mmCIF file of N, CA and C in Angstrom:
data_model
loop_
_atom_site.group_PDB
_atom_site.id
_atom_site.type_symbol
_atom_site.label_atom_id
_atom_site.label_comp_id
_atom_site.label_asym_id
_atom_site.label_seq_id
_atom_site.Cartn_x
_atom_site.Cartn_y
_atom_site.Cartn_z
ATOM 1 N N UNK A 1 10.861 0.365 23.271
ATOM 2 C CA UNK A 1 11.375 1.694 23.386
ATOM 3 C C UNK A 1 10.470 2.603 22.591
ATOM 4 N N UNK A 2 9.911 3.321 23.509
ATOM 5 C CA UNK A 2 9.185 5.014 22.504
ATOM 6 C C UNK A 2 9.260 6.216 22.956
ATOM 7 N N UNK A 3 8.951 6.945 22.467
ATOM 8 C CA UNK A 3 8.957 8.026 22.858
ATOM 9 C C UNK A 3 9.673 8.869 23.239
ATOM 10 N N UNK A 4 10.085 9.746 23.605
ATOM 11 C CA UNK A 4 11.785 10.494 24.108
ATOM 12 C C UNK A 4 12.750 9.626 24.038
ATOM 13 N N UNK A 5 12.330 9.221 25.494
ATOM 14 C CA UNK A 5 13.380 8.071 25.487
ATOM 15 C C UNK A 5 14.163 6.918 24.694
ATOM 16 N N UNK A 6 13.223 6.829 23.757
ATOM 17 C CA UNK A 6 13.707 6.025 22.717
ATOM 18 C C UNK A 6 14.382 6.789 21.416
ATOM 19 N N UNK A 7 13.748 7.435 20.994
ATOM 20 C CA UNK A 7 15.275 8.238 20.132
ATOM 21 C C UNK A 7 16.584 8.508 20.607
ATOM 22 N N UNK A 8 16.492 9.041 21.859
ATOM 23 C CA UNK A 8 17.663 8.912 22.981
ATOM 24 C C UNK A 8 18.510 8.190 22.698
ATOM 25 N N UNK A 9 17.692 6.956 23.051
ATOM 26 C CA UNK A 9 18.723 5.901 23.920
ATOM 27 C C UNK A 9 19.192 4.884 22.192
ATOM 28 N N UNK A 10 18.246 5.293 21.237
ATOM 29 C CA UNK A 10 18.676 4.835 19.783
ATOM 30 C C UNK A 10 20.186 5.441 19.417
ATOM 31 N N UNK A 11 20.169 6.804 19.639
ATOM 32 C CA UNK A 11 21.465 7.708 19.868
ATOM 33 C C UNK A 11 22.985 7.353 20.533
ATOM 34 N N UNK A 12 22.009 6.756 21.563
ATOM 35 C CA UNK A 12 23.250 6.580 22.836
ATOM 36 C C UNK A 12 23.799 5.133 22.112
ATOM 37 N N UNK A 13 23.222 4.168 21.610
ATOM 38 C CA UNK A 13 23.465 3.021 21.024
ATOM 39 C C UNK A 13 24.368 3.317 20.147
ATOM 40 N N UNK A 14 24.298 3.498 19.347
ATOM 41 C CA UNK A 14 25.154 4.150 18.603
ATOM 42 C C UNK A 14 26.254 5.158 18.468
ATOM 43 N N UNK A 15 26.255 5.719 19.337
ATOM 44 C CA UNK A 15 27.667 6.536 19.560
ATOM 45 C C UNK A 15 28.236 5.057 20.410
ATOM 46 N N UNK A 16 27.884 4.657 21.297
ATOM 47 C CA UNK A 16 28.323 3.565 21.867
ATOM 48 C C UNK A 16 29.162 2.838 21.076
ATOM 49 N N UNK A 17 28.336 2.432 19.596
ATOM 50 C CA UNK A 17 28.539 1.039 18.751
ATOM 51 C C UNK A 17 29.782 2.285 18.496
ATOM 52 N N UNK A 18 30.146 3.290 17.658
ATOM 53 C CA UNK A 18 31.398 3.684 17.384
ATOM 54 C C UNK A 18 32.414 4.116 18.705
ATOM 55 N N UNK A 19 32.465 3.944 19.333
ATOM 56 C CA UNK A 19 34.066 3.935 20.320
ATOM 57 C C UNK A 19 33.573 4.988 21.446
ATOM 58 N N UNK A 20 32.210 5.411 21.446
ATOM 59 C CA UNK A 20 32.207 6.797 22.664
ATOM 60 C C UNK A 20 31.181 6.148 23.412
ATOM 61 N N UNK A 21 32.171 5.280 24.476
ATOM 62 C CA UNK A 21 31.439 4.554 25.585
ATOM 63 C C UNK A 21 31.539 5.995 26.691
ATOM 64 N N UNK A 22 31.371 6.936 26.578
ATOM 65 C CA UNK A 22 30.873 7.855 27.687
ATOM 66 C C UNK A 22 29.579 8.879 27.479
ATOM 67 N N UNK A 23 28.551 8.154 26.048
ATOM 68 C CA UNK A 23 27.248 8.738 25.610
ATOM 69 C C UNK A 23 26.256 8.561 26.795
ATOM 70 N N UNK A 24 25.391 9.023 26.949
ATOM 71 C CA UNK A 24 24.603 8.520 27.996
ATOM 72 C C UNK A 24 23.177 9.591 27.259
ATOM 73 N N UNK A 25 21.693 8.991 27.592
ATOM 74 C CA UNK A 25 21.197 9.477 27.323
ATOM 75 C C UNK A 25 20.094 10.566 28.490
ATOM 76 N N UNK A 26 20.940 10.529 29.675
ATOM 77 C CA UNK A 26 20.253 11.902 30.756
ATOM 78 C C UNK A 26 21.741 12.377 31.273
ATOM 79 N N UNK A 27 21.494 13.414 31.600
ATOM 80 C CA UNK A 27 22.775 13.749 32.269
ATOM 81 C C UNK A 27 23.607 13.737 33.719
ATOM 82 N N UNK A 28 24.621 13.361 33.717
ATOM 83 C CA UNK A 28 25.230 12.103 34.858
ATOM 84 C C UNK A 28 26.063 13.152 35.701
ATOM 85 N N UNK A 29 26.711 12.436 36.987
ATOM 86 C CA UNK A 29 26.896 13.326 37.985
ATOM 87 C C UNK A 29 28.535 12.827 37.516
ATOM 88 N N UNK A 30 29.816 13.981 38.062
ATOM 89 C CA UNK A 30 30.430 14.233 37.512
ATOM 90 C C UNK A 30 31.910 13.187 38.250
ATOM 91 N N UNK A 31 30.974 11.972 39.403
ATOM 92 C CA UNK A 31 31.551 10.837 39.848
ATOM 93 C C UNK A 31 31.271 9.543 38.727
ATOM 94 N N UNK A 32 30.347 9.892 37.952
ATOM 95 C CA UNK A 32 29.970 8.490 36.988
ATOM 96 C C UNK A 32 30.784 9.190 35.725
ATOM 97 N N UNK A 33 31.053 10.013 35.192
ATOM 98 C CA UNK A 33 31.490 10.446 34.034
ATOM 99 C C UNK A 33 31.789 11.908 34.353
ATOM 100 N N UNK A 34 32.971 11.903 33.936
ATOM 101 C CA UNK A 34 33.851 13.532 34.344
ATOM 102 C C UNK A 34 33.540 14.526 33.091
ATOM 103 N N UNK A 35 33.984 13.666 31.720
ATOM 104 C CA UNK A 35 33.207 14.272 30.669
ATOM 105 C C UNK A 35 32.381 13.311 29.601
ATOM 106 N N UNK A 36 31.029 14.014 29.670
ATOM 107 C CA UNK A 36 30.200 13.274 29.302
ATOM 108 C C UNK A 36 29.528 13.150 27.371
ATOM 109 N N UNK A 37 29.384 12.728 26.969
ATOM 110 C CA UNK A 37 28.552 13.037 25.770
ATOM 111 C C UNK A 37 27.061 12.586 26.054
ATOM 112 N N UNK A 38 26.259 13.483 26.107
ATOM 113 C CA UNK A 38 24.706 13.462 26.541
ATOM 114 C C UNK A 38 23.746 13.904 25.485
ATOM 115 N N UNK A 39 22.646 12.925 25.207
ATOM 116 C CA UNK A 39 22.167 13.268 24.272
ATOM 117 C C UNK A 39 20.753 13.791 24.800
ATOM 118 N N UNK A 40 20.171 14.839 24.194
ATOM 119 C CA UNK A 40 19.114 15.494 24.689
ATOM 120 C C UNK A 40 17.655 15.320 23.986
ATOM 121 N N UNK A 41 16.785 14.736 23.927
ATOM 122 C CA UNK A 41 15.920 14.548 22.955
ATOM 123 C C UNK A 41 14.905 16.280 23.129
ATOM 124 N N UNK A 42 14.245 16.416 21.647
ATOM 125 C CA UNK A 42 13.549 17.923 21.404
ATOM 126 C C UNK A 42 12.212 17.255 21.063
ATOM 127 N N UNK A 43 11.793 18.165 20.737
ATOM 128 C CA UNK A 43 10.414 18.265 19.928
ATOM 129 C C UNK A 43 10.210 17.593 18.825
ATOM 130 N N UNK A 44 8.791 16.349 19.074
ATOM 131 C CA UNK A 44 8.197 15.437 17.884
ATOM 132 C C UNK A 44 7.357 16.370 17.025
ATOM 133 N N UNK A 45 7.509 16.123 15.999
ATOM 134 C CA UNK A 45 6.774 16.705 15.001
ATOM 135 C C UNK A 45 5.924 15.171 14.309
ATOM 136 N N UNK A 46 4.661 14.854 14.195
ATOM 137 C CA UNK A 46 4.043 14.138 13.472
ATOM 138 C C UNK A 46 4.299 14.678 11.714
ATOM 139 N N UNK A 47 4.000 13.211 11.321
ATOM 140 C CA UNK A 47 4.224 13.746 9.459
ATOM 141 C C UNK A 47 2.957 13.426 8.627
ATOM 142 N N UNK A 48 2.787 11.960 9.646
ATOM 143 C CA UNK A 48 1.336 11.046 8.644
ATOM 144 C C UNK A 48 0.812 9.905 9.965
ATOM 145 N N UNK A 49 0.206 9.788 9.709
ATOM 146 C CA UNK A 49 -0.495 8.378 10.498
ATOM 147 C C UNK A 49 -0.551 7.333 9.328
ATOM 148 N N UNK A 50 0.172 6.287 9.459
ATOM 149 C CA UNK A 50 0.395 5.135 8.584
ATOM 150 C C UNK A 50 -1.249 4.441 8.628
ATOM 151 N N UNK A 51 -1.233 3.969 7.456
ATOM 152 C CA UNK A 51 -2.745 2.892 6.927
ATOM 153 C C UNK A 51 -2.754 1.715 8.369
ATOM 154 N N UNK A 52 -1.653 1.058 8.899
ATOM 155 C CA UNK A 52 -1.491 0.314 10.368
ATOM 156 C C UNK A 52 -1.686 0.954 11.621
ATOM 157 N N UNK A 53 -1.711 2.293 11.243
ATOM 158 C CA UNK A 53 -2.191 3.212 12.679
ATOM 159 C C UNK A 53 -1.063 3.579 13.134
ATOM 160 N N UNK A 54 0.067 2.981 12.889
ATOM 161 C CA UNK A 54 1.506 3.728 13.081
ATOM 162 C C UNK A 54 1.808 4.958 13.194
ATOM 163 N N UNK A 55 3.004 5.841 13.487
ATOM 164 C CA UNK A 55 3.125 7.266 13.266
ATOM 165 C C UNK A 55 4.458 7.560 12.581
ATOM 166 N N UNK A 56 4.241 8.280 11.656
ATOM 167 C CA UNK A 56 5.451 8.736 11.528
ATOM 168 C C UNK A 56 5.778 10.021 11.239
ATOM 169 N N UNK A 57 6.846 10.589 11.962
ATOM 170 C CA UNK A 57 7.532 12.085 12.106
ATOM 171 C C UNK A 57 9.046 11.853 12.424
ATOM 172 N N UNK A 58 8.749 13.634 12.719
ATOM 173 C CA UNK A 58 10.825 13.462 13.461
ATOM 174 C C UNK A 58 10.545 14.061 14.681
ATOM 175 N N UNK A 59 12.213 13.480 15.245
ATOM 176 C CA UNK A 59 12.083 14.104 16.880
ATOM 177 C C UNK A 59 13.424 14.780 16.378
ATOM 178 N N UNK A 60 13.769 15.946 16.982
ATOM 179 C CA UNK A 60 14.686 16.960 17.136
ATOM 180 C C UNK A 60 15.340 16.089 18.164
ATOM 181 N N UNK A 61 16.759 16.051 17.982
ATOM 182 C CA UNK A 61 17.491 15.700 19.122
ATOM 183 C C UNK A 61 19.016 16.134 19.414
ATOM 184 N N UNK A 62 19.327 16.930 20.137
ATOM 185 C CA UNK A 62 21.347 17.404 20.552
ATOM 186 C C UNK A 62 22.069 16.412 21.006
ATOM 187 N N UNK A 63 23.162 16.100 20.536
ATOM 188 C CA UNK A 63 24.163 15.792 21.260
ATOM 189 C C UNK A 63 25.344 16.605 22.116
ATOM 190 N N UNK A 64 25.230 16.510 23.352
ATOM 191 C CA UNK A 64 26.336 17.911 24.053
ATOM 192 C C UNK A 64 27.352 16.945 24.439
ATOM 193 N N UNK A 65 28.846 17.536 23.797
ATOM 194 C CA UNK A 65 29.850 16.831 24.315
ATOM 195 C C UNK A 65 30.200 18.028 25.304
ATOM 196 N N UNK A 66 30.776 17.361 26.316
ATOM 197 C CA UNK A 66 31.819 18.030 27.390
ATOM 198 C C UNK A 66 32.871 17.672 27.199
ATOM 199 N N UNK A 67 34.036 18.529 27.802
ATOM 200 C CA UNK A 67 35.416 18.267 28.082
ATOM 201 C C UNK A 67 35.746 19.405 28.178
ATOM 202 N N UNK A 68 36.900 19.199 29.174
ATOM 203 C CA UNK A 68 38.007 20.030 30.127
ATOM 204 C C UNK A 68 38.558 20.929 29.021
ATOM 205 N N UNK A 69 38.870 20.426 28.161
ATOM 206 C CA UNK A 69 40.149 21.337 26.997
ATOM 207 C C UNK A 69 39.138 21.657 25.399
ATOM 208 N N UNK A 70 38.880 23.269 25.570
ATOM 209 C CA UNK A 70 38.037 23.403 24.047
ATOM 210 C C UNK A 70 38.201 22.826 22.677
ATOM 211 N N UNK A 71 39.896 22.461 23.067
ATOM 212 C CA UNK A 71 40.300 21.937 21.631
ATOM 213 C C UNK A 71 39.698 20.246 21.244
ATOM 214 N N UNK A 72 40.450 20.259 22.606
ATOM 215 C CA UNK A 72 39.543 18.734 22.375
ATOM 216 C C UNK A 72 38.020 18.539 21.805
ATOM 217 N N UNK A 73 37.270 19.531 22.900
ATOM 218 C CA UNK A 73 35.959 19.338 22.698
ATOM 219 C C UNK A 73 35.764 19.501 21.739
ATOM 220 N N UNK A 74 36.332 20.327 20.900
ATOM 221 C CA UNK A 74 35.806 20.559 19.084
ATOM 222 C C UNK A 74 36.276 19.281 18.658
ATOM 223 N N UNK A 75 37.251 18.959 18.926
ATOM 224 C CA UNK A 75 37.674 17.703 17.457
ATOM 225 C C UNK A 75 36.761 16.171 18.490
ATOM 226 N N UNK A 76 36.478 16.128 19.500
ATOM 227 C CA UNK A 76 35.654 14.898 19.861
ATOM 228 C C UNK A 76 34.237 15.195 19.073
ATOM 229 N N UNK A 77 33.430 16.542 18.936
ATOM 230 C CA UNK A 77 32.090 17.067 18.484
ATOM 231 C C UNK A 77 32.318 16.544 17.338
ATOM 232 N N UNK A 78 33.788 16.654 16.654
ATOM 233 C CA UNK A 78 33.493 16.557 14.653
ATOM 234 C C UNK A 78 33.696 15.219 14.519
ATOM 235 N N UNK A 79 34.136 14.565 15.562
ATOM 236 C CA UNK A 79 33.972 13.196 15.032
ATOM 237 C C UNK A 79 33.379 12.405 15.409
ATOM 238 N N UNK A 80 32.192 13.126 16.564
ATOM 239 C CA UNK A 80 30.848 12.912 16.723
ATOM 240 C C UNK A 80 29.722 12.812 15.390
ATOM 241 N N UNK A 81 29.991 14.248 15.411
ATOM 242 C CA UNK A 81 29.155 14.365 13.471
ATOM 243 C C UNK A 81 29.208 13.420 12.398
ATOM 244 N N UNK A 82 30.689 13.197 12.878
ATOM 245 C CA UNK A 82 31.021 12.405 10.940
ATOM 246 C C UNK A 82 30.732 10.920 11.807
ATOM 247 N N UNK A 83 30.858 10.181 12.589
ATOM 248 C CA UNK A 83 30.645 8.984 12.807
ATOM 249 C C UNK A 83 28.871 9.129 13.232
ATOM 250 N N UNK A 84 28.176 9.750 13.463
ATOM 251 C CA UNK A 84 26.406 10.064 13.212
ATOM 252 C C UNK A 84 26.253 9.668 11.952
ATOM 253 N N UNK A 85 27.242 10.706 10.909
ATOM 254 C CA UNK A 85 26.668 11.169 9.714
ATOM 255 C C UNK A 85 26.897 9.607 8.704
ATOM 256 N N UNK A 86 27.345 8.223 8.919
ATOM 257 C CA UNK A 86 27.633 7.354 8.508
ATOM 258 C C UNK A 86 27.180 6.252 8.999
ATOM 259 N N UNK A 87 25.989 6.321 9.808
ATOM 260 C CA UNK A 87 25.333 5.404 10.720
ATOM 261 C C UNK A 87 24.075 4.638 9.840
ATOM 262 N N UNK A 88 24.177 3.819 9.867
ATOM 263 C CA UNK A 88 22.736 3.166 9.023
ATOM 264 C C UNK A 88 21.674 2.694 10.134
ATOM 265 N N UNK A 89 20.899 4.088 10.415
ATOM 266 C CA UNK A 89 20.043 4.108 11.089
ATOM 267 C C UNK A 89 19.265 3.119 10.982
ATOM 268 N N UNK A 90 18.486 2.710 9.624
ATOM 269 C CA UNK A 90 17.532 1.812 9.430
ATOM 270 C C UNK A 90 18.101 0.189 10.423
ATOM 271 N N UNK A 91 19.163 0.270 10.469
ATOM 272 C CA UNK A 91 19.625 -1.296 11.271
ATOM 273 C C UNK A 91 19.816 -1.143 12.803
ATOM 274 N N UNK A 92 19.526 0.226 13.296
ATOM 275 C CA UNK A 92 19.829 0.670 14.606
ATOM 276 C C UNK A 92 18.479 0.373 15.793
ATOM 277 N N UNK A 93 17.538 -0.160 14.899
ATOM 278 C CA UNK A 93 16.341 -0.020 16.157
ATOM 279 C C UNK A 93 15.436 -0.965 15.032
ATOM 280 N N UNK A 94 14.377 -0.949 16.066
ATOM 281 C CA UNK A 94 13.171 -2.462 15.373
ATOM 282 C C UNK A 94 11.801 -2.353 16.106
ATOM 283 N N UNK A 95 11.259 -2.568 16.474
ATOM 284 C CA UNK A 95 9.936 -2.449 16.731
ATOM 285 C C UNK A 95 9.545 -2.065 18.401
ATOM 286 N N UNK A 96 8.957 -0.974 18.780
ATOM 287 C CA UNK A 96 8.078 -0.437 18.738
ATOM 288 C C UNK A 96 8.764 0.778 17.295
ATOM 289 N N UNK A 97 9.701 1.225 17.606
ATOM 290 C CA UNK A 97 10.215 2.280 17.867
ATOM 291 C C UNK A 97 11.398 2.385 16.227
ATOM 292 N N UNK A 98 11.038 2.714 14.815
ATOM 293 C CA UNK A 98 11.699 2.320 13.813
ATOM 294 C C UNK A 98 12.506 3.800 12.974
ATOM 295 N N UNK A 99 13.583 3.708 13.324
ATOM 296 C CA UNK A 99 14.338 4.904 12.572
ATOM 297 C C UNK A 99 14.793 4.933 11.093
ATOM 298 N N UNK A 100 14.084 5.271 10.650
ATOM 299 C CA UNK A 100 14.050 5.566 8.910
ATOM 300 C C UNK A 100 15.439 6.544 8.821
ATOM 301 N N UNK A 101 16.005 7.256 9.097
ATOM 302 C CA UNK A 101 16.766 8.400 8.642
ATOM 303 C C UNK A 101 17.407 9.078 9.635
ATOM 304 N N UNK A 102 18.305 9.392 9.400
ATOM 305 C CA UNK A 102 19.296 10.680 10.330
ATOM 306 C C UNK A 102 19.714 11.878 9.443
ATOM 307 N N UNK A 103 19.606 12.724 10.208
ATOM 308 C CA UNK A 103 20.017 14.238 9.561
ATOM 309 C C UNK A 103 20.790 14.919 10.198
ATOM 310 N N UNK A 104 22.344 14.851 10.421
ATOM 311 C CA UNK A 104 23.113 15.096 11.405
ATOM 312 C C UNK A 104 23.664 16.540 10.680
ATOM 313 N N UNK A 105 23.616 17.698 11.899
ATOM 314 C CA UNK A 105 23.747 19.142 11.912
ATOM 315 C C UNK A 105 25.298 19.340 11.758
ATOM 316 N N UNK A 106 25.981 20.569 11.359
ATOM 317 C CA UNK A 106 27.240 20.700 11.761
ATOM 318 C C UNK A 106 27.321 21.247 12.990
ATOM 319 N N UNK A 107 28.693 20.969 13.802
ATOM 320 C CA UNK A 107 28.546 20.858 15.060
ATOM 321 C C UNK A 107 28.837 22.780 15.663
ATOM 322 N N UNK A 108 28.159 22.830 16.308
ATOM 323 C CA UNK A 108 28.084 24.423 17.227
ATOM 324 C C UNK A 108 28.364 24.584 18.642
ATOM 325 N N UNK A 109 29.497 25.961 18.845
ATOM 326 C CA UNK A 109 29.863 26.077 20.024
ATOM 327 C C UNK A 109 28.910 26.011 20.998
ATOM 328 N N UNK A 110 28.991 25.675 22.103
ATOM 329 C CA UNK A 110 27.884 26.148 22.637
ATOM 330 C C UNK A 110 28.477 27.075 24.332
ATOM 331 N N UNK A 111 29.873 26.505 24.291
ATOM 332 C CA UNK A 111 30.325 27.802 25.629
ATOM 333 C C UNK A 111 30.853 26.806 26.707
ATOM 334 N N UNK A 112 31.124 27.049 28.214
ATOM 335 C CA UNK A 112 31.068 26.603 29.307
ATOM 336 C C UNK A 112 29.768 26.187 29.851
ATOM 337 N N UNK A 113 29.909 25.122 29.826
ATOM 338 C CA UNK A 113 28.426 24.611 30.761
ATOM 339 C C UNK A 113 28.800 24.791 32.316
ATOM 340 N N UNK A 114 27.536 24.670 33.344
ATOM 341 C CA UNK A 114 27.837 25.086 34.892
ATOM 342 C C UNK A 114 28.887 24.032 35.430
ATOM 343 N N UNK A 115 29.133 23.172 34.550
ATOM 344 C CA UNK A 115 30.297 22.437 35.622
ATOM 345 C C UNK A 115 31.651 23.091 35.254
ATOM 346 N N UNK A 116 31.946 23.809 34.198
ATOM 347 C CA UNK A 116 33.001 24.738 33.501
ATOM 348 C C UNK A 116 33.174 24.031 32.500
ATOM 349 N N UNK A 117 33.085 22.801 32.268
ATOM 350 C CA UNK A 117 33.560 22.225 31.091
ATOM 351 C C UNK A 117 33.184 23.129 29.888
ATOM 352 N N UNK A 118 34.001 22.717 28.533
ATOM 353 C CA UNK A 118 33.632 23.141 27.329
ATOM 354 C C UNK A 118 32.375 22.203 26.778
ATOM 355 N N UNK A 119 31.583 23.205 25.677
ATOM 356 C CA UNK A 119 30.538 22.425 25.358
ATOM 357 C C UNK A 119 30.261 22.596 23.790
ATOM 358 N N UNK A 120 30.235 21.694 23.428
ATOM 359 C CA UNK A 120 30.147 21.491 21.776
ATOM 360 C C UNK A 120 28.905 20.624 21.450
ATOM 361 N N UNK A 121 27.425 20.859 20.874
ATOM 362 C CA UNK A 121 26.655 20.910 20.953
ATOM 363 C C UNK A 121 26.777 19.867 18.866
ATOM 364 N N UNK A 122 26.010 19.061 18.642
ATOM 365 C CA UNK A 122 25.580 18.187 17.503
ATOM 366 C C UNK A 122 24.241 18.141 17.519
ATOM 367 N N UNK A 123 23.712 19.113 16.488
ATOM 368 C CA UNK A 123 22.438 18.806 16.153
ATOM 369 C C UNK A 123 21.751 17.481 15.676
ATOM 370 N N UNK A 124 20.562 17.373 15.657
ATOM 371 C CA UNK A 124 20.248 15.944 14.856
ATOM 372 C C UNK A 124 18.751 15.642 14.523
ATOM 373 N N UNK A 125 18.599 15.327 13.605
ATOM 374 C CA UNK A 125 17.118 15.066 13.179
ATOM 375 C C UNK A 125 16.673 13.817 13.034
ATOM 376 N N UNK A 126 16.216 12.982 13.467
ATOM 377 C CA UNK A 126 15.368 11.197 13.126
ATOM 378 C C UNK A 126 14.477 11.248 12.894
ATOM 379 N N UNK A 127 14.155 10.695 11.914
ATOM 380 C CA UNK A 127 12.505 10.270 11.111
ATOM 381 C C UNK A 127 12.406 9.376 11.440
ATOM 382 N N UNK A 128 11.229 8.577 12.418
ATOM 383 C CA UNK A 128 11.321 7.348 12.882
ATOM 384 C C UNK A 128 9.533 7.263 12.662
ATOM 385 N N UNK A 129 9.292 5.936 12.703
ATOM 386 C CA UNK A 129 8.028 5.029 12.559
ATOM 387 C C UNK A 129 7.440 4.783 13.814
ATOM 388 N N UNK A 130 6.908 4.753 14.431
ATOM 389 C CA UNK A 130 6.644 4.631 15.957
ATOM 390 C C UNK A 130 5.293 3.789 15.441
ATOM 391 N N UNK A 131 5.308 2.703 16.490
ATOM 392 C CA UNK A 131 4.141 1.689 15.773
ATOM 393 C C UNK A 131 3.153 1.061 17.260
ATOM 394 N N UNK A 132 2.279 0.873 17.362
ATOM 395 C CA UNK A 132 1.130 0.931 18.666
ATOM 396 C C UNK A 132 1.474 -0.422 18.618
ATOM 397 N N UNK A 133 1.764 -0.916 19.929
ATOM 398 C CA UNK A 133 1.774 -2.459 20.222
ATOM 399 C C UNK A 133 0.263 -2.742 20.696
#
């Protein structure tokens, strides 16, 4: 696992491992999952090139929860956050692809998305090791 996709799907593992078997890491049609938690990967930032030729930086990454009822969607987002914010990243992933750290955002409205659902948006930051096979 590297690259986008792999912080992603490091993400999706993990909301998984805590109880939110409806994470997915692209976004799904609304016959596979009505409301979804989708994680969006952002922008790598390099930090250093390791003495092994390795890399290490962070990737920016959102989590967007959906759901039908705003209330909900807020209290599924905060306990999105707080079960992120307690994750021992370092045991979550292994080689290519090595997550040193999480930096989980407080969670922000973000409105009706085009399917109408409500949308509650979890920032997130990973410092990960990315290593050349």
């Amino acid at each position: 696992m590297s690259g986008e996709a792999g912080e992603a799907a490091v993400v999706v593992a993990a909301l998984r491992s805590l109880g939110f078997s409806d994470a997915y890491g692209v976004p799904v049609a609304p016959w596979v999952c009505e409301e979804p938690i989708v994680v969006s990967p952002g922008g790598f930032e390099r930090e250093s090139r390791q003495a092994d030729g390795a890399v290490r930086g962070t990737r920016q990454l959102v989590v967007h929860v959906c759901r039908g009822d705003s209330s909900v969607a807020e209290a599924v987002t905060r306990e999105v956050a707080a079960g992120l914010a307690g994750v021992d990243w370092a045991a979550t992933s292994g080689k290519p692809l090595r997550v040193v750290a999480g930096d989980i955002g407080q969670p922000v409205f973000h409105g009706r998305g085009l399917s109408g659902r409500w949308v509650w948006d979890v920032p997130l930051t990973l410092t990960v090791v990315v290593e050349h096979e």
